[in-house]
Coordinates of C-alpha atoms in Angstrom, one line a residue:
M1 CA 15.1 41.9 41.8
E2 CA 13.0 41.1 38.3
G3 CA 9.6 42.0 38.0
A4 CA 7.3 38.8 36.6
L5 CA 6.6 40.7 33.8
D6 CA 9.5 42.1 33.1
G7 CA 10.9 41.4 29.4
I8 CA 6.2 41.5 28.5
R9 CA 6.1 45.1 26.4
V10 CA 2.6 46.3 27.0
L11 CA 0.6 48.8 24.4
D12 CA -2.0 50.8 26.3
L13 CA -4.3 52.0 23.7
A14 CA -7.6 51.8 25.9
T15 CA -9.5 54.7 27.9
L16 CA -10.8 55.1 30.6
F17 CA -10.9 52.4 32.7
A18 CA -11.5 48.2 32.5
G19 CA -8.5 48.5 29.9
P20 CA -6.7 51.0 32.0
M21 CA -6.5 49.4 34.9
A22 CA -5.9 45.4 33.1
A23 CA -2.5 47.4 31.9
M24 CA -1.6 49.1 35.3
L25 CA -2.3 45.4 36.8
L26 CA 1.1 44.4 34.2
G27 CA 2.5 47.1 35.3
D28 CA 2.5 46.3 38.7
F29 CA 4.4 43.2 37.3
G30 CA 7.4 45.4 35.7
A31 CA 5.5 45.2 32.2
D32 CA 7.0 47.7 30.3
V33 CA 3.5 49.3 29.7
I34 CA 3.3 52.5 27.1
K35 CA -0.1 54.6 26.7
V36 CA -0.6 55.2 24.1
E37 CA -3.2 58.8 23.5
H38 CA -4.1 61.4 21.0
P39 CA -1.6 63.9 20.6
T40 CA -5.2 66.8 21.4
R41 CA -7.9 64.1 23.0
P42 CA -5.9 62.4 26.1
D43 CA -7.6 59.6 28.3
P44 CA -11.1 61.4 29.2
S45 CA -9.8 59.5 32.9
R46 CA -6.4 62.3 33.6
G47 CA -9.4 64.8 34.6
H48 CA -11.5 62.0 37.1
G49 CA -12.1 62.2 40.0
P50 CA -10.7 65.5 42.6
G51 CA -8.4 66.7 40.8
G52 CA -7.7 64.5 38.1
L53 CA -6.0 62.4 40.8
W54 CA -7.6 59.2 39.6
W55 CA -5.3 59.5 36.9
K56 CA -1.8 59.0 39.0
M57 CA -2.6 55.4 40.1
L58 CA -4.4 54.0 36.6
A59 CA -1.5 55.1 34.6
R60 CA 1.6 54.5 37.3
N61 CA 4.4 52.6 35.7
K62 CA 3.6 53.8 32.1
R63 CA 5.3 55.6 29.6
A64 CA 3.5 58.4 28.0
L65 CA 2.8 57.9 24.2
T66 CA 0.7 60.5 22.3
L67 CA 0.3 58.6 18.2
N68 CA -3.1 59.8 16.2
L69 CA -4.0 56.5 14.6
S70 CA -7.1 57.9 12.4
T71 CA -3.4 59.1 10.3
P72 CA -1.5 56.5 7.9
E73 CA 2.1 57.7 9.8
G74 CA 0.3 56.9 13.5
Q75 CA -1.0 53.7 11.9
D76 CA 3.0 53.0 10.2
L77 CA 4.2 54.2 13.9
L78 CA 2.4 52.0 16.1
L79 CA 3.2 48.4 13.4
R80 CA 6.4 49.0 14.0
L81 CA 6.1 49.7 17.9
V82 CA 3.6 46.2 17.6
A83 CA 6.8 44.6 16.3
D84 CA 8.4 44.6 18.7
A85 CA 5.8 43.6 21.5
D86 CA 4.1 41.4 23.2
V87 CA 0.6 42.7 23.8
V88 CA -1.8 45.6 22.9
I89 CA -4.9 46.4 25.0
E90 CA -8.2 48.6 23.1
N91 CA -11.2 49.6 23.4
F92 CA -12.7 51.2 20.8
R93 CA -16.4 50.1 19.3
P94 CA -16.2 46.5 16.7
G95 CA -15.1 47.4 13.5
T96 CA -12.7 50.8 14.5
L97 CA -9.1 48.8 14.6
E98 CA -10.3 47.8 11.4
R99 CA -11.2 51.0 9.5
W100 CA -8.4 52.3 10.7
N101 CA -6.3 49.8 8.5
L102 CA -5.2 48.1 11.9
S103 CA -7.0 44.7 12.2
Y104 CA -5.3 41.8 14.0
E105 CA -4.4 40.1 10.8
R106 CA -2.9 43.2 10.0
L107 CA -0.5 43.4 13.7
S108 CA -0.1 39.5 13.7
A109 CA 0.8 39.8 10.2
A110 CA 3.8 42.8 11.8
N111 CA 3.7 40.5 14.9
P112 CA 2.8 37.1 14.7
G113 CA 3.5 36.3 18.6
L114 CA 0.8 39.6 19.4
V115 CA -1.7 39.1 22.0
L116 CA -4.9 42.0 20.9
A117 CA -6.7 42.2 24.1
R118 CA -9.9 43.8 22.9
V119 CA -12.5 45.4 26.0
T120 CA -15.9 46.1 24.2
G121 CA -19.3 46.4 26.8
F122 CA -20.8 43.6 24.9
G123 CA -18.6 42.3 23.2
Q124 CA -17.0 41.5 19.0
F125 CA -20.5 40.2 17.9
G126 CA -24.0 40.1 18.4
P127 CA -27.1 42.5 18.7
Y128 CA -25.6 44.7 21.1
A129 CA -21.9 44.7 19.6
R130 CA -21.7 48.2 18.2
R131 CA -23.4 50.1 21.6
P132 CA -21.4 52.1 23.8
G133 CA -20.6 49.7 26.7
F134 CA -19.6 51.5 29.7
G135 CA -19.5 49.5 33.6
T136 CA -23.5 51.3 34.8
L137 CA -24.7 49.0 31.5
A138 CA -22.6 46.0 33.0
E139 CA -24.4 46.6 36.2
A140 CA -27.6 47.0 35.4
M141 CA -27.6 44.1 33.1
S142 CA -26.0 41.5 34.6
G143 CA -28.8 41.4 37.3
F144 CA -26.0 43.2 40.0
A145 CA -28.2 46.0 40.4
A146 CA -31.5 43.9 40.5
M147 CA -30.3 42.5 43.8
T148 CA -28.8 45.4 45.3
G149 CA -30.5 47.5 48.2
E150 CA -32.8 47.6 50.0
P151 CA -35.9 44.8 50.0
G152 CA -39.0 48.1 47.7
G153 CA -35.9 49.5 47.7
P154 CA -34.1 51.3 43.8
P155 CA -32.7 48.8 42.0
T156 CA -29.1 49.9 43.4
L157 CA -25.6 51.1 41.8
P158 CA -22.0 51.3 43.6
P159 CA -20.8 54.3 43.8
F160 CA -18.3 53.9 41.9
G161 CA -16.9 51.2 38.7
L162 CA -17.2 47.8 40.2
A163 CA -17.8 46.7 36.7
D164 CA -14.5 48.3 35.8
G165 CA -12.6 46.6 38.1
I166 CA -13.5 43.4 37.5
C167 CA -13.1 43.8 34.2
A168 CA -9.7 44.8 34.1
L169 CA -8.6 41.6 36.7
A170 CA -10.0 40.1 34.4
T171 CA -8.0 40.8 31.6
A172 CA -5.4 41.0 33.1
Y173 CA -5.7 37.2 33.2
A174 CA -6.7 36.3 30.0
V175 CA -3.8 38.1 29.0
M176 CA -1.7 35.9 31.2
A177 CA -3.1 32.9 29.5
A178 CA -2.9 33.7 25.9
L179 CA 0.9 34.6 26.8
R180 CA 1.1 31.1 28.0
A181 CA -0.1 29.7 25.2
R182 CA 1.6 31.5 22.7
E183 CA 4.8 29.7 25.1
A184 CA 3.5 26.6 23.4
S185 CA 2.5 27.4 19.8
G186 CA 4.2 31.0 19.6
T187 CA 1.4 32.6 17.7
G188 CA -0.3 35.0 19.7
Q189 CA -4.7 35.8 19.4
V190 CA -7.6 37.7 19.9
V191 CA -8.3 38.3 23.5
D192 CA -13.0 39.0 23.6
M193 CA -13.6 40.9 27.2
S194 CA -16.9 42.4 27.0
I195 CA -17.6 44.2 31.2
V196 CA -20.4 42.6 31.5
E197 CA -18.7 39.1 31.3
P198 CA -16.6 39.4 33.7
I199 CA -19.5 40.6 36.7
L200 CA -22.3 38.4 35.5
T201 CA -20.0 35.7 36.5
V202 CA -18.9 36.6 39.9
L203 CA -22.4 37.1 40.8
G204 CA -22.7 33.5 41.6
A205 CA -24.7 31.1 40.7
Q206 CA -28.1 32.7 39.7
P207 CA -28.9 31.7 36.9
T208 CA -28.3 27.8 37.3
I209 CA -30.4 28.8 40.3
Y210 CA -33.2 29.8 37.8
D211 CA -32.7 27.4 36.1
Q212 CA -33.3 25.1 37.4
L213 CA -35.9 26.6 40.3
G214 CA -36.6 29.4 38.7
V215 CA -35.8 31.5 42.0
V216 CA -35.0 35.0 40.9
P217 CA -33.0 36.8 43.4
P218 CA -34.9 39.7 45.5
R219 CA -32.9 42.5 47.0
T220 CA -32.1 42.2 50.4
G221 CA -30.1 44.9 51.8
N222 CA -27.7 43.8 53.4
R223 CA -29.6 40.8 54.3
S224 CA -28.4 37.3 53.1
V225 CA -30.3 34.2 51.9
N226 CA -28.1 31.5 52.5
N227 CA -26.9 32.7 56.6
A228 CA -28.4 34.9 59.3
P229 CA -27.4 37.4 61.3
R230 CA -25.6 39.3 58.7
N231 CA -25.7 42.5 58.3
T232 CA -24.6 46.1 59.5
Y233 CA -25.3 47.3 63.1
R234 CA -24.7 50.4 64.2
C235 CA -22.3 50.3 68.4
A236 CA -23.1 53.1 70.8
D237 CA -20.4 55.8 69.8
G238 CA -22.4 56.1 66.1
S239 CA -19.7 53.7 64.4
W240 CA -20.9 51.0 63.0
V241 CA -19.2 46.9 62.1
A242 CA -20.8 44.6 59.6
V243 CA -21.1 40.7 61.2
S244 CA -21.2 38.1 59.1
T245 CA -21.6 33.9 59.8
S246 CA -21.5 32.2 56.8
A247 CA -19.8 29.2 58.7
Q248 CA -22.6 27.8 61.5
S249 CA -19.9 27.7 64.1
I250 CA -19.7 31.5 63.9
A251 CA -22.9 32.1 63.9
E252 CA -23.2 30.1 67.2
R253 CA -20.5 32.3 68.4
V254 CA -21.8 34.9 67.7
M255 CA -25.4 34.1 69.4
R256 CA -23.9 32.4 72.4
L257 CA -21.9 36.4 73.1
V258 CA -24.9 39.0 72.6
G259 CA -26.4 36.8 75.5
R260 CA -28.6 34.4 73.3
P261 CA -27.6 30.5 73.8
E262 CA -31.3 29.7 73.4
L263 CA -31.5 30.3 69.9
V264 CA -28.9 28.4 69.4
D265 CA -30.8 24.5 69.7
R266 CA -33.8 26.2 67.7
P267 CA -33.4 23.8 65.1
W268 CA -34.2 26.5 62.4
F269 CA -30.6 27.6 63.8
A270 CA -28.9 24.3 62.1
T271 CA -28.9 25.8 58.9
G272 CA -27.9 29.1 57.2
A273 CA -31.2 29.7 55.5
G274 CA -32.8 28.2 58.1
R275 CA -31.3 31.2 59.9
A276 CA -31.9 33.3 57.0
E277 CA -35.4 32.5 57.6
H278 CA -35.3 33.8 61.2
A279 CA -33.1 36.9 60.3
E280 CA -35.1 39.2 62.4
E281 CA -34.9 37.8 65.6
L282 CA -31.4 37.6 65.0
D283 CA -30.7 40.7 64.0
A284 CA -32.6 42.2 66.7
A285 CA -30.4 40.0 69.4
V286 CA -27.2 41.3 67.5
A287 CA -28.4 44.8 67.8
A288 CA -29.5 44.9 70.4
W289 CA -26.5 44.2 72.2
V290 CA -23.9 46.0 69.4
G291 CA -25.4 49.5 70.0
E292 CA -24.9 49.1 73.7
R293 CA -21.4 49.2 73.3
T294 CA -18.9 51.0 71.3
R295 CA -17.1 50.6 68.5
D296 CA -14.2 49.5 70.4
E297 CA -15.4 47.3 73.2
V298 CA -17.8 45.2 69.8
L299 CA -14.5 44.6 68.3
T300 CA -13.0 43.3 71.2
A301 CA -15.5 41.5 72.0
F302 CA -15.5 38.5 68.8
E303 CA -12.4 38.6 68.7
K304 CA -11.9 37.1 72.2
A305 CA -15.0 35.3 71.0
E306 CA -13.1 34.9 67.6
A307 CA -16.3 35.5 65.9
A308 CA -16.6 37.3 62.3
V309 CA -16.6 41.3 63.0
A310 CA -15.4 44.0 61.3
P311 CA -15.6 47.9 61.2
V312 CA -17.4 49.5 58.3
Y313 CA -14.5 51.5 57.3
D314 CA -14.5 54.9 55.5
V315 CA -11.3 55.6 53.5
R316 CA -9.7 57.5 56.5
D317 CA -10.0 54.4 58.7
V318 CA -8.1 52.6 55.7
M319 CA -5.6 55.2 56.2
A320 CA -5.4 54.8 59.6
D321 CA -5.8 50.6 59.6
P322 CA -2.8 49.0 61.7
Q323 CA -2.9 45.5 59.6
L324 CA -3.1 47.3 55.8
T325 CA -0.5 49.1 57.6
A326 CA 1.4 46.7 57.8
L327 CA 0.9 45.0 54.6
D328 CA 1.5 48.8 53.3
A329 CA -1.9 48.1 51.4
I330 CA -1.9 51.7 50.8
T331 CA 2.3 53.1 49.9
T332 CA 3.5 55.9 49.7
V333 CA 4.7 57.0 46.0
T334 CA 7.0 60.4 44.8
D335 CA 5.3 62.9 41.8
P336 CA 7.5 64.7 40.5
G337 CA 4.7 68.2 41.0
L338 CA 2.8 67.0 43.3
G339 CA 5.8 64.9 45.9
P340 CA 4.7 62.2 47.7
I341 CA 1.9 61.2 47.1
R342 CA -0.2 58.0 48.8
M343 CA -1.9 55.5 46.9
Q344 CA -3.4 50.9 46.9
N345 CA -0.1 49.6 46.9
V346 CA 0.1 46.6 44.3
M347 CA -2.9 43.7 44.9
F348 CA -1.0 41.0 45.9
R349 CA 3.4 40.2 47.1
L350 CA 5.5 37.6 45.4
S351 CA 8.3 36.5 47.1
A352 CA 10.7 36.2 44.7
T353 CA 9.2 38.3 41.8
P354 CA 7.7 41.2 43.9
G355 CA 5.6 44.0 42.0
H356 CA 6.5 47.8 42.8
I357 CA 5.7 50.9 42.2
N358 CA 8.1 53.2 39.7
W359 CA 5.6 56.4 39.3
P360 CA 2.8 57.7 38.5
G361 CA 0.3 58.7 36.2
R362 CA 2.6 61.0 34.0
P363 CA 1.9 63.7 32.1
H364 CA 0.3 63.7 28.6
G365 CA 2.9 63.3 25.9
S366 CA 6.5 63.1 28.0
D367 CA 7.7 60.0 27.4
T368 CA 6.7 60.7 22.6
T369 CA 10.6 61.8 21.9
A370 CA 12.7 59.0 23.6
I371 CA 9.5 56.5 22.9
L372 CA 9.9 57.2 19.3
T373 CA 13.7 58.2 19.3
T374 CA 14.2 53.9 19.4
L375 CA 12.1 53.5 16.4
G376 CA 15.1 55.6 14.9
L377 CA 13.4 58.9 14.5
T378 CA 15.3 61.9 14.6
P379 CA 14.2 65.5 15.9
A380 CA 13.3 66.4 12.4
D381 CA 11.2 63.8 11.8
L382 CA 9.3 64.3 15.4
E383 CA 9.5 67.5 14.9
A384 CA 7.3 67.5 11.4
L385 CA 5.1 64.9 12.7
R386 CA 4.0 66.9 15.1
A387 CA 3.2 69.9 12.9
K388 CA 0.8 67.4 10.5
G389 CA -0.7 66.1 14.4
V390 CA 0.4 63.1 14.4
I391 CA 1.8 62.9 17.6

């Protein structure tokens, strides 16, 4: 079956995580993604994590091309590729493409329908625009770190690229919005995406709450200021479960299950905020009940009571979970060098045009000859370009 984005060509000029992951998401659903890397300084994510295995996921479904964009020959080749592309994704500091004579004006002259997604830490303008930008900085500056962690403890950063991942999702969405607009206008446009803004958006209404009430969110650990009980609880076998009671009916079921039905009748129990003010008492009741039972016993009892609970998994549990197995959320892909490898599958299922992982990340420059040959370059041309360091 054809992918939803078959016929869309993406040139991925970005490095590390947010931009390349956005390109990966587009490639998952059929876009032809060409990963463009410097001939001698490849994307640093090739070496990220144990054995460089991040690359296998991040560069899946992408063809690998080397091109030195700081050279006139490399710029000319990129423009020739742009003429037949739909999207360019880049994450250079503002002004870098312009310094290489690859401004949007020049790119769009080669292809008026081109969508240029520019992913930076802080956007294309403003006092911080030229600062180096990474997800960690966005997690700090968005307010995420300030509200994450235990009360009285330090601000806490996630141990993975949270802001980058959220930005990748937002960038893929922005690209699709720009492509939809192109259907009506016939022309492309620039997507100006900062890493800090998407994570700021998903943090919820805290700017509005501060604006109207002057409230600054405190660090509350695993608790919530909006409902209780909401926490992680240790089972008798040493494993952990997470409980959520965002709905009033669920909160009532949980307290009846753990043997404290009288709390349901307290006036303060009728609202999430009221329950949050009594989190100590509610947590103590749930923790005592959970602590006397194994994880399997807790999960079975909660399921029977139609209350909301989940085991706290590590990656070993994720790989073995029957629901995630049924969804094929972790799928197997064949790598020429490693053989079968497992990774996250495409993020969602489409009934008519499903996504698919055709191959994991490929070796540096492995498709350079095949791609440039389609532009009419001969073996002699390619050899000359290699000698000059262009490819």
